[in-house]
Amino acid sequence: MKSDAASQQPNKSEVSVYECEIHLKFRLIEEKGSLRDRDDLLELLIEAFTIGADEYMEPLEADVKAQEISELDASPQLRRQLIRLRNSPDFV
């Protein structure tokens, strides 16, 4: 039995650059001091939202938009990372 060489090669994954916009609105019971540190605020809020509704969090609105954009519209740093990813031997 002969195996087809083409069927043995894994399909190469495609990656693209996306522009994403997230609008979340929810009510949260939290310690007052924890919301003062702006560096940790976004992480805390996203973590609370992803855990889901419970007696301390009430989701009100969630709107997510993602649109593929041209690689040329991405920053030079993002384009370099995209090239590195595509050239990586681990990228499949």
C-alpha positions as a Python dict, from the first residue, in 0.01 Angstrom:
ca = {
    (1, 'M'): (0, 0, 0),
    (2, 'K'): (147, 334, -107),
    (3, 'S'): (75, 647, 89),
    (4, 'D'): (13, 975, -83),
    (5, 'A'): (287, 1225, 15),
    (6, 'A'): (51, 1519, -23),
    (7, 'S'): (-191, 1375, 230),
    (8, 'Q'): (89, 1334, 484),
    (9, 'Q'): (187, 1702, 478),
    (10, 'P'): (-10, 1907, 729),
    (11, 'N'): (-202, 2204, 597),
    (12, 'K'): (-28, 2529, 677),
    (13, 'S'): (-242, 2754, 895),
    (14, 'E'): (-325, 3099, 771),
    (15, 'V'): (-288, 3401, 995),
    (16, 'S'): (-413, 3751, 934),
    (17, 'V'): (-417, 4085, 1107),
    (18, 'Y'): (-744, 4182, 1270),
    (19, 'E'): (-870, 4505, 1414),
    (20, 'C'): (-1087, 4430, 1716),
    (21, 'E'): (-1321, 4648, 1915),
    (22, 'I'): (-1485, 4538, 2238),
    (23, 'H'): (-1749, 4727, 2427),
    (24, 'L'): (-1841, 4575, 2764),
    (25, 'K'): (-2076, 4722, 3014),
    (26, 'F'): (-2144, 4555, 3345),
    (27, 'R'): (-2191, 4624, 3711),
    (28, 'L'): (-1940, 4483, 3952),
    (29, 'I'): (-1907, 4466, 4328),
    (30, 'E'): (-1540, 4513, 4409),
    (31, 'E'): (-1317, 4662, 4676),
    (32, 'K'): (-1276, 5035, 4624),
    (33, 'G'): (-896, 5031, 4627),
    (34, 'S'): (-867, 4764, 4358),
    (35, 'L'): (-1006, 4994, 4087),
    (36, 'R'): (-755, 5273, 4150),
    (37, 'D'): (-456, 5101, 3991),
    (38, 'R'): (-510, 5175, 3622),
    (39, 'D'): (-248, 4920, 3512),
    (40, 'D'): (-444, 4633, 3664),
    (41, 'L'): (-792, 4771, 3602),
    (42, 'L'): (-844, 4634, 3250),
    (43, 'E'): (-711, 4292, 3345),
    (44, 'L'): (-939, 4280, 3651),
    (45, 'L'): (-1246, 4383, 3452),
    (46, 'I'): (-1187, 4138, 3168),
    (47, 'E'): (-1121, 3856, 3415),
    (48, 'A'): (-1446, 3937, 3599),
    (49, 'F'): (-1639, 3938, 3272),
    (50, 'T'): (-1490, 3611, 3142),
    (51, 'I'): (-1564, 3430, 3467),
    (52, 'G'): (-1926, 3515, 3409),
    (53, 'A'): (-2225, 3640, 3593),
    (54, 'D'): (-2245, 3566, 3962),
    (55, 'E'): (-2372, 3747, 4269),
    (56, 'Y'): (-2090, 4007, 4228),
    (57, 'M'): (-2114, 4082, 3856),
    (58, 'E'): (-2411, 4176, 3641),
    (59, 'P'): (-2353, 4192, 3263),
    (60, 'L'): (-2544, 4470, 3089),
    (61, 'E'): (-2406, 4483, 2736),
    (62, 'A'): (-2140, 4312, 2525),
    (63, 'D'): (-2053, 4409, 2170),
    (64, 'V'): (-1754, 4261, 1988),
    (65, 'K'): (-1638, 4351, 1638),
    (66, 'A'): (-1344, 4197, 1457),
    (67, 'Q'): (-1246, 4283, 1102),
    (68, 'E'): (-956, 4153, 899),
    (69, 'I'): (-735, 4437, 782),
    (70, 'S'): (-457, 4464, 530),
    (71, 'E'): (-114, 4377, 666),
    (72, 'L'): (1, 4714, 532),
    (73, 'D'): (-233, 4887, 778),
    (74, 'A'): (-65, 4713, 1072),
    (75, 'S'): (225, 4867, 1261),
    (76, 'P'): (579, 4774, 1153),
    (77, 'Q'): (622, 4578, 1478),
    (78, 'L'): (309, 4375, 1414),
    (79, 'R'): (412, 4307, 1052),
    (80, 'R'): (755, 4185, 1169),
    (81, 'Q'): (590, 3952, 1418),
    (82, 'L'): (360, 3820, 1145),
    (83, 'I'): (660, 3747, 920),
    (84, 'R'): (842, 3572, 1208),
    (85, 'L'): (533, 3362, 1277),
    (86, 'R'): (492, 3261, 915),
    (87, 'N'): (862, 3174, 884),
    (88, 'S'): (871, 2974, 1206),
    (89, 'P'): (926, 2601, 1159),
    (90, 'D'): (679, 2540, 1443),
    (91, 'F'): (401, 2725, 1261),
    (92, 'V'): (163, 2472, 1110),
}
